[in-house]
Amino acid sequence: MSSISGNLVVGQSGGPTAVINQSLVGVVQEALKHASITGIYGARNGVEGVLREDFVNLRGQAHQTLEDVAVTPSAGLGSCRFKPKVEDCKNIFQVFTKHNVRYFFYIGGNDSALSAGIINKIAQEQNYELRVFHVPKTIDNDLLVTDHCPGYASAAKYVAQAFMGNDADNRSLPGVKIDVVMGRNAGWLTAASALARVNPNDGPHMMCLPERSYTIKEFVERAAAIFAKHKRALIAVSEGLADADGNVWLQSDRIRKELAELKMEAIIEAMDATGRIEDLSGGAKLDAFGHAQLAGTGALADFLSAIVKTHLFRETGKKARVRADTLGYAQRSFAGCVSEVDALEAREAGRTAVRVAVAGEKNGSIVFKRIPSASGKYLCDSHRASLEEVSGVNFPAGVKQYRPMEDAFISADKFDVTPEFVEWARPLLGTLPVKGQLADLKIG
Amino acid sequence: MSSISGNLVVGQSGGPTAVINQSLVGVVQEALKHASITGIYGARNGVEGVLREDFVNLRGQAHQTLEDVAVTPSAGLGSCRFKPKVEDCKNIFQVFTKHNVRYFFYIGGNDSALSAGIINKIAQEQNYELRVFHVPKTIDNDLLVTDHCPGYASAAKYVAQAFMGNDADNRSLPGVKIDVVMGRNAGWLTAASALARVNPNDGPHMMCLPERSYTIKEFVERAAAIFAKHKRALIAVSEGLADADGNVWLQSDRIRKELAELKMEAIIEAMDATGRIEDLSGGAKLDAFGHAQLAGTGALADFLSAIVKTHLFRETGKKARVRADTLGYAQRSFAGCVSEVDALEAREAGRTAVRVAVAGEKNGSIVFKRIPSASGKYLCDSHRASLEEVSGVNFPAGVKQYRPMEDAFISADKFDVTPEFVEWARPLLGTLPVKGQLADLKIG
């Protein structure tokens, strides 16, 4: 294996994270060390920038500028949701040839790994020597092979801190509080709400994960039981909350049927009417309830609030205080809530990719692996895995191309995580705020 | 003026803040210094706890427990939304007499000041010597007399950091992003989004404050103009967004009429249908659109998203990426986002109240006043003001009992704040995260 001399292109793709720029800066700083890498080009908006030859000179950036960008959330180069077709990849490859690009690093999730894989294949077919590496990032933590993904831990830390605060808030002014958490396919982020628990009876008291299915009856009865026991309830729900058919609730005919059986037709009517708003704004492809989109809308939270309020009123005859928040984009880009571990590992992922490429590996994806330690201390190393394995591009139909939470991390009753999950996740988040509680001392 | 010997009761009331426990601990730590104060009782859930004689012994708490509670968001004693009537105040007063309570500190907003005022009045009428102090707290920053309120700066910091992240996110994946911010009567928190701006063209690019009124046409046309100019738009909207009659949008017949004129009837239909959900869950008193409640629902954000999407589609024929988040309870209770200045001042407010009371002042509220400094450095001191003045209890009808943003802080076009506001608010937030940006360097 030997290195090749030429220019380097790095791009960022997909949903932002709090540490995706750490990986960018890791790539740049490692590249600066190697004589075989001449120009260091940043592609604006991922492969879209490559296609229009829109590059920023990263070699010329001041050290402090890079360090400032590293601690700034979201893609400093701009991102894209563009999933290149084979034809696009051919065009990308032409741009690379024109600019003598010999190193390509694509920071992103599953789709980015796939894009890198296709570009790599074309380069091989054309006998053009190109080093192609996927640098992992996703708040969803659903990449294959790796122990965990850069970006996840900071988002998990945000979720944990939001729930710590929400729990204190809910104790302070009791009621039912529901928080909807990102992660359509996998429950990793919703599960991180468990890390908010510090004192006895701390919430969340109930979780719903996309790896399991739930009926409306199960949901409202569980919420009511918790409310009866604790006089309050803090509930963490994944935006991927699904029915027994695997459909998310707001796109489910089964859920519609359950609502009718529970005589909650007013809710069906409201969801249908809300769906018709979309017709005004460009006629998106709509589901049963008219909600194509999960993020950036409060629809699920408001829906859950409505069913719990209704159920509690029918059960108790009293109007309960029920509130629901959708945690929103702050999960992936809140400034100033970064896991120290995540920041270091995201930087390392970028550095490792360049180091491995310069050392002669032709392609790959960077994955993390825990190292057993005698003291029980968290130790983790990064290394190369194959692009094919990480992107799952050649998997047979029916095999998941993303990584759900393992069964050992989900409690048997499906409404919580296990202690094993907490043990696995806790070291990733770095420091968490103190959560104090007054001792229950009597007067006199 | 002289001090009197007896027990002290402290309580917390209203919506939580990130530093309300700092004030609690300030009261306790100062009280521990004075021999005239014997028992230090914490009332659980504010005056509700007083009424049921539910007290926790605060003198017996370990120093570290108090310090841990101080950095924990939300009311450590529990809070309440209970606005005591004169009859309740008489009962409270009986409990005080029974327990020889001579010092009462109530940490809260306008309603708490008012409650303290009534209790004080009854004590005076009955010639019972009682020191009654209101200790200010509110994220809304709308208490009278004071320069600013403990609790505001930490919430403002959360809002600023959320917008810093949202701006980076919106640059990274361009579209229209709308964030709905707390503060029904006053725009202080929405205005804090301006502190997120660091680099040229940073958002928010548009704000709507409750101190001004807006039509739908103004709103969507402004959003479209920003989107046309920057290819993206970040918009900060107060939950108190109001029409020309002073009604909030989701409770406004005028807005309903405007929607009809703009041929957005599908939106009216959806809002009406959503309103009917409430009938299922206890029949709240409903407004035109069926939304009695502002916080803990994504209704306004989803509404704004719908009108902007619709307008942009009609103008451009293209479906724009429009997302809306409701920042939610994290604004008032996110763990780990506290202004250092706010934490110190909230502690000081509690200490000052006790010090002034022990020194012989019979009642009052603690207010903050800036001290002019030659260097321009932020200096601020706390002192006693009258309860009457702060609570506005005896104001003639029509005079505001809360403090809106002053005109000098709102831009002439009503869609932004002025540099004067930024200068006023910036020192309150303490440190803010770095927001880096790559230099626009060409390659080759």
mmCIF file of C-alpha atoms in Angstrom, chain A residues 14-16 24 40-42 44-45 53-62 65-69 71-81 99 157-162 164-166 168-174 177 263-267 269-271 273-284 293 295-299 302 305-307 309-311 313-314 318-330 332-337 433-444, chain B residues 14-16 24 40-42 44-45 53-62 65-69 71-81 99 157-162 164-166 168-174 177 263-267 269-271 273-284 293 295-299 302 305-307 309-311 313-314 318-330 332-337 433-444:
data_model
loop_
_atom_site.group_PDB
_atom_site.id
_atom_site.type_symbol
_atom_site.label_atom_id
_atom_site.label_comp_id
_atom_site.label_asym_id
_atom_site.label_seq_id
_atom_site.Cartn_x
_atom_site.Cartn_y
_atom_site.Cartn_z
ATOM 1 C CA GLY A 14 -27.537 15.079 5.744
ATOM 2 C CA GLY A 15 -29.000 16.484 8.955
ATOM 3 C CA PRO A 16 -26.627 18.601 11.022
ATOM 4 C CA LEU A 24 -14.381 18.408 9.125
ATOM 5 C CA ILE A 40 -7.635 20.816 0.580
ATOM 6 C CA TYR A 41 -11.014 21.640 -0.937
ATOM 7 C CA GLY A 42 -14.273 21.949 0.966
ATOM 8 C CA ARG A 44 -20.216 23.505 -0.377
ATOM 9 C CA ASN A 45 -23.423 21.569 0.315
ATOM 10 C CA GLU A 53 -17.377 22.945 -8.644
ATOM 11 C CA ASP A 54 -18.139 25.166 -5.666
ATOM 12 C CA PHE A 55 -15.125 24.679 -3.422
ATOM 13 C CA VAL A 56 -13.735 26.623 -0.497
ATOM 14 C CA ASN A 57 -10.016 26.598 0.171
ATOM 15 C CA LEU A 58 -9.550 24.879 3.522
ATOM 16 C CA ARG A 59 -5.749 24.870 3.483
ATOM 17 C CA GLY A 60 -5.821 28.672 3.709
ATOM 18 C CA GLN A 61 -8.040 28.857 6.815
ATOM 19 C CA ALA A 62 -6.478 30.261 9.973
ATOM 20 C CA THR A 65 -11.018 29.866 12.370
ATOM 21 C CA LEU A 66 -10.933 26.078 12.145
ATOM 22 C CA GLU A 67 -11.110 25.712 15.912
ATOM 23 C CA ASP A 68 -14.066 28.140 16.055
ATOM 24 C CA VAL A 69 -15.868 26.253 13.312
ATOM 25 C CA VAL A 71 -17.219 24.020 18.146
ATOM 26 C CA THR A 72 -20.072 25.412 16.024
ATOM 27 C CA PRO A 73 -23.045 23.127 15.380
ATOM 28 C CA SER A 74 -24.238 22.196 11.868
ATOM 29 C CA ALA A 75 -22.297 21.803 8.667
ATOM 30 C CA GLY A 76 -19.801 24.653 8.235
ATOM 31 C CA LEU A 77 -19.552 23.824 4.538
ATOM 32 C CA GLY A 78 -23.320 23.596 4.175
ATOM 33 C CA SER A 79 -25.109 20.291 3.821
ATOM 34 C CA CYS A 80 -27.492 18.648 1.342
ATOM 35 C CA ARG A 81 -30.225 16.036 1.220
ATOM 36 C CA HIS A 99 -9.187 18.822 -10.470
ATOM 37 C CA LYS A 157 -26.861 14.897 26.066
ATOM 38 C CA TYR A 158 -29.314 17.559 24.887
ATOM 39 C CA VAL A 159 -32.189 15.105 25.318
ATOM 40 C CA ALA A 160 -30.959 14.087 28.790
ATOM 41 C CA GLN A 161 -30.618 17.725 29.900
ATOM 42 C CA ALA A 162 -34.015 18.622 28.475
ATOM 43 C CA MET A 164 -33.671 16.633 33.610
ATOM 44 C CA GLY A 165 -35.196 20.097 33.356
ATOM 45 C CA ASN A 166 -38.610 18.825 32.316
ATOM 46 C CA ALA A 168 -37.851 19.189 37.706
ATOM 47 C CA ASP A 169 -40.504 21.333 35.996
ATOM 48 C CA ASN A 170 -43.052 18.516 36.179
ATOM 49 C CA ARG A 171 -42.319 17.911 39.863
ATOM 50 C CA SER A 172 -42.674 21.610 40.492
ATOM 51 C CA LEU A 173 -46.035 21.986 38.728
ATOM 52 C CA PRO A 174 -47.440 18.440 38.507
ATOM 53 C CA LYS A 177 -45.780 16.108 30.271
ATOM 54 C CA LYS A 263 -64.960 7.200 20.452
ATOM 55 C CA MET A 264 -62.339 9.837 19.751
ATOM 56 C CA GLU A 265 -63.741 10.801 16.358
ATOM 57 C CA ALA A 266 -63.170 14.503 17.006
ATOM 58 C CA ILE A 267 -59.464 13.765 16.903
ATOM 59 C CA GLU A 269 -61.712 14.897 12.204
ATOM 60 C CA ALA A 270 -59.043 17.351 13.346
ATOM 61 C CA MET A 271 -56.195 15.309 11.915
ATOM 62 C CA ALA A 273 -58.689 18.688 8.446
ATOM 63 C CA THR A 274 -55.059 19.432 9.289
ATOM 64 C CA GLY A 275 -54.003 17.179 6.454
ATOM 65 C CA ARG A 276 -55.997 19.258 4.003
ATOM 66 C CA ILE A 277 -53.875 22.319 4.800
ATOM 67 C CA GLU A 278 -51.085 20.658 2.847
ATOM 68 C CA ASP A 279 -53.183 20.860 -0.312
ATOM 69 C CA LEU A 280 -52.803 24.634 -0.145
ATOM 70 C CA SER A 281 -49.066 24.497 -0.069
ATOM 71 C CA GLY A 282 -47.988 22.341 -2.911
ATOM 72 C CA GLY A 283 -49.827 19.065 -2.547
ATOM 73 C CA ALA A 284 -47.298 16.883 -0.801
ATOM 74 C CA GLN A 293 -43.447 15.130 7.568
ATOM 75 C CA ALA A 295 -39.777 16.765 12.118
ATOM 76 C CA GLY A 296 -40.539 20.458 12.372
ATOM 77 C CA THR A 297 -44.189 19.962 13.304
ATOM 78 C CA GLY A 298 -45.939 19.618 16.639
ATOM 79 C CA ALA A 299 -48.673 17.359 15.269
ATOM 80 C CA ASP A 302 -50.545 17.651 20.157
ATOM 81 C CA SER A 305 -51.758 15.352 24.440
ATOM 82 C CA ALA A 306 -55.327 15.166 23.124
ATOM 83 C CA ILE A 307 -55.723 11.414 23.651
ATOM 84 C CA LYS A 309 -56.365 14.502 28.187
ATOM 85 C CA THR A 310 -59.482 12.832 26.854
ATOM 86 C CA HIS A 311 -58.750 9.514 28.551
ATOM 87 C CA PHE A 313 -61.098 13.234 31.785
ATOM 88 C CA ARG A 314 -63.244 10.208 31.064
ATOM 89 C CA LYS A 318 -61.387 15.980 36.099
ATOM 90 C CA LYS A 319 -59.507 18.086 33.585
ATOM 91 C CA ALA A 320 -55.840 17.196 33.951
ATOM 92 C CA ARG A 321 -52.923 19.454 33.123
ATOM 93 C CA VAL A 322 -51.418 17.780 30.056
ATOM 94 C CA ARG A 323 -48.664 19.423 28.022
ATOM 95 C CA ALA A 324 -46.613 18.172 25.121
ATOM 96 C CA ASP A 325 -43.435 19.507 23.561
ATOM 97 C CA THR A 326 -41.675 18.429 20.405
ATOM 98 C CA LEU A 327 -38.011 18.772 21.258
ATOM 99 C CA GLY A 328 -37.273 19.977 17.751
ATOM 100 C CA TYR A 329 -34.131 21.019 15.913
ATOM 101 C CA ALA A 330 -32.392 22.019 19.155
ATOM 102 C CA ARG A 332 -29.297 18.318 16.631
ATOM 103 C CA SER A 333 -27.974 21.859 16.692
ATOM 104 C CA PHE A 334 -28.373 23.621 20.052
ATOM 105 C CA ALA A 335 -25.241 25.724 20.538
ATOM 106 C CA GLY A 336 -23.388 25.016 23.757
ATOM 107 C CA CYS A 337 -24.555 21.500 24.594
ATOM 108 C CA PRO A 433 -25.447 18.870 35.190
ATOM 109 C CA VAL A 434 -26.039 18.284 38.891
ATOM 110 C CA LYS A 435 -29.653 17.619 39.859
ATOM 111 C CA GLY A 436 -30.165 18.415 43.534
ATOM 112 C CA GLN A 437 -33.143 17.646 45.740
ATOM 113 C CA LEU A 438 -33.987 18.907 49.214
ATOM 114 C CA ALA A 439 -33.851 16.312 51.993
ATOM 115 C CA ASP A 440 -37.348 15.569 53.311
ATOM 116 C CA LEU A 441 -36.694 16.921 56.828
ATOM 117 C CA LYS A 442 -39.596 17.645 59.168
ATOM 118 C CA ILE A 443 -39.823 20.906 61.067
ATOM 119 C CA GLY A 444 -39.722 21.262 64.843
ATOM 120 C CA GLY B 14 -45.600 30.318 39.350
ATOM 121 C CA GLY B 15 -43.700 28.963 36.344
ATOM 122 C CA PRO B 16 -40.253 27.564 37.046
ATOM 123 C CA LEU B 24 -34.349 30.007 47.679
ATOM 124 C CA ILE B 40 -36.422 28.172 58.476
ATOM 125 C CA TYR B 41 -39.461 26.547 56.901
ATOM 126 C CA GLY B 42 -39.896 25.807 53.236
ATOM 127 C CA ARG B 44 -44.218 22.969 49.641
ATOM 128 C CA ASN B 45 -45.990 24.274 46.540
ATOM 129 C CA GLU B 53 -48.998 23.296 56.961
ATOM 130 C CA ASP B 54 -46.718 21.257 54.721
ATOM 131 C CA PHE B 55 -43.258 22.531 55.595
ATOM 132 C CA VAL B 56 -39.761 21.197 55.012
ATOM 133 C CA ASN B 57 -37.000 22.021 57.466
ATOM 134 C CA LEU B 58 -34.477 24.106 55.539
ATOM 135 C CA ARG B 59 -32.211 24.861 58.502
ATOM 136 C CA GLY B 60 -31.339 21.164 58.676
ATOM 137 C CA GLN B 61 -30.251 20.837 55.012
ATOM 138 C CA ALA B 62 -26.590 20.075 54.362
ATOM 139 C CA THR B 65 -27.558 19.785 49.319
ATOM 140 C CA LEU B 66 -28.427 23.484 49.164
ATOM 141 C CA GLU B 67 -25.689 24.160 46.609
ATOM 142 C CA ASP B 68 -26.872 21.223 44.489
ATOM 143 C CA VAL B 69 -30.464 22.441 44.646
ATOM 144 C CA VAL B 71 -27.982 24.810 40.350
ATOM 145 C CA THR B 72 -31.065 22.683 39.610
ATOM 146 C CA PRO B 73 -33.808 24.260 37.508
ATOM 147 C CA SER B 74 -37.419 24.607 38.717
ATOM 148 C CA ALA B 75 -38.815 25.089 42.184
ATOM 149 C CA GLY B 76 -37.089 22.762 44.655
ATOM 150 C CA LEU B 77 -39.964 23.271 47.083
ATOM 151 C CA GLY B 78 -42.547 22.717 44.390
ATOM 152 C CA SER B 79 -44.561 25.546 42.924
ATOM 153 C CA CYS B 80 -48.238 26.444 42.478
ATOM 154 C CA ARG B 81 -50.502 28.427 40.188
ATOM 155 C CA HIS B 99 -46.277 28.753 64.052
ATOM 156 C CA LYS B 157 -29.515 32.573 27.049
ATOM 157 C CA TYR B 158 -31.368 29.375 26.153
ATOM 158 C CA VAL B 159 -33.264 31.248 23.423
ATOM 159 C CA ALA B 160 -30.049 32.821 22.094
ATOM 160 C CA GLN B 161 -28.257 29.442 22.007
ATOM 161 C CA ALA B 162 -31.247 27.761 20.373
ATOM 162 C CA MET B 164 -27.463 30.240 17.222
ATOM 163 C CA GLY B 165 -27.894 26.556 16.526
ATOM 164 C CA ASN B 166 -31.023 27.009 14.431
ATOM 165 C CA ALA B 168 -26.333 27.312 11.665
ATOM 166 C CA ASP B 169 -28.834 24.543 10.894
ATOM 167 C CA ASN B 170 -30.804 26.803 8.542
ATOM 168 C CA ARG B 171 -27.617 27.880 6.715
ATOM 169 C CA SER B 172 -26.620 24.265 6.430
ATOM 170 C CA LEU B 173 -29.938 23.068 4.984
ATOM 171 C CA PRO B 174 -31.656 26.231 3.695
ATOM 172 C CA LYS B 177 -37.479 28.043 9.924
ATOM 173 C CA LYS B 263 -58.452 32.004 0.523
ATOM 174 C CA MET B 264 -56.868 29.890 3.226
ATOM 175 C CA GLU B 265 -60.159 28.362 4.378
ATOM 176 C CA ALA B 266 -58.575 24.917 4.760
ATOM 177 C CA ILE B 267 -56.554 26.371 7.599
ATOM 178 C CA GLU B 269 -61.319 24.385 8.962
ATOM 179 C CA ALA B 270 -58.336 22.615 10.522
ATOM 180 C CA MET B 271 -58.120 25.026 13.429
ATOM 181 C CA ALA B 273 -61.634 20.909 14.004
ATOM 182 C CA THR B 274 -58.636 20.986 16.344
ATOM 183 C CA GLY B 275 -60.641 23.121 18.738
ATOM 184 C CA ARG B 276 -63.318 20.450 18.942
ATOM 185 C CA ILE B 277 -60.798 17.976 20.353
ATOM 186 C CA GLU B 278 -60.947 19.938 23.587
ATOM 187 C CA ASP B 279 -64.614 19.027 24.000
ATOM 188 C CA LEU B 280 -63.510 15.436 24.513
ATOM 189 C CA SER B 281 -61.189 16.298 27.316
ATOM 190 C CA GLY B 282 -63.165 18.368 29.741
ATOM 191 C CA GLY B 283 -64.670 21.210 27.799
ATOM 192 C CA ALA B 284 -62.212 24.035 28.411
ATOM 193 C CA GLN B 293 -53.742 27.318 25.943
ATOM 194 C CA ALA B 295 -47.710 26.876 26.051
ATOM 195 C CA GLY B 296 -47.248 23.144 25.657
ATOM 196 C CA THR B 297 -48.841 22.996 22.211
ATOM 197 C CA GLY B 298 -47.381 23.300 18.738
ATOM 198 C CA ALA B 299 -50.549 24.847 17.282
ATOM 199 C CA ASP B 302 -47.858 24.649 12.779
ATOM 200 C CA SER B 305 -45.737 27.055 8.928
ATOM 201 C CA ALA B 306 -48.963 26.419 6.996
ATOM 202 C CA ILE B 307 -49.539 30.048 6.000
ATOM 203 C CA LYS B 309 -45.817 27.325 2.944
ATOM 204 C CA THR B 310 -49.069 28.214 1.220
ATOM 205 C CA HIS B 311 -47.975 31.751 0.392
ATOM 206 C CA PHE B 313 -46.159 27.961 -3.108
ATOM 207 C CA ARG B 314 -48.627 30.438 -4.580
ATOM 208 C CA LYS B 318 -42.477 25.646 -5.767
ATOM 209 C CA LYS B 319 -42.836 23.734 -2.529
ATOM 210 C CA ALA B 320 -40.509 25.370 -0.024
ATOM 211 C CA ARG B 321 -38.940 23.638 2.948
ATOM 212 C CA VAL B 322 -40.731 25.291 5.878
ATOM 213 C CA ARG B 323 -40.309 24.028 9.433
ATOM 214 C CA ALA B 324 -41.551 25.393 12.720
ATOM 215 C CA ASP B 325 -40.563 24.562 16.282
ATOM 216 C CA THR B 326 -42.141 25.655 19.535
ATOM 217 C CA LEU B 327 -39.183 26.129 21.846
ATOM 218 C CA GLY B 328 -41.219 24.774 24.754
ATOM 219 C CA TYR B 329 -40.536 24.199 28.411
ATOM 220 C CA ALA B 330 -36.782 23.870 27.821
ATOM 221 C CA ARG B 332 -37.586 27.835 31.439
ATOM 222 C CA SER B 333 -36.030 24.661 32.756
ATOM 223 C CA PHE B 334 -33.332 23.196 30.502
ATOM 224 C CA ALA B 335 -30.645 21.790 32.808
ATOM 225 C CA GLY B 336 -27.192 23.173 32.150
ATOM 226 C CA CYS B 337 -27.949 26.449 30.391
ATOM 227 C CA PRO B 433 -20.830 29.835 22.787
ATOM 228 C CA VAL B 434 -18.456 30.648 19.943
ATOM 229 C CA LYS B 435 -20.028 30.664 16.475
ATOM 230 C CA GLY B 436 -17.353 30.165 13.857
ATOM 231 C CA GLN B 437 -17.584 30.526 10.102
ATOM 232 C CA LEU B 438 -15.168 29.451 7.390
ATOM 233 C CA ALA B 439 -13.468 32.285 5.505
ATOM 234 C CA ASP B 440 -14.698 32.440 1.909
ATOM 235 C CA LEU B 441 -11.325 31.590 0.327
ATOM 236 C CA LYS B 442 -11.122 30.516 -3.297
ATOM 237 C CA ILE B 443 -9.154 27.472 -4.374
ATOM 238 C CA GLY B 444 -6.080 27.501 -6.612
#
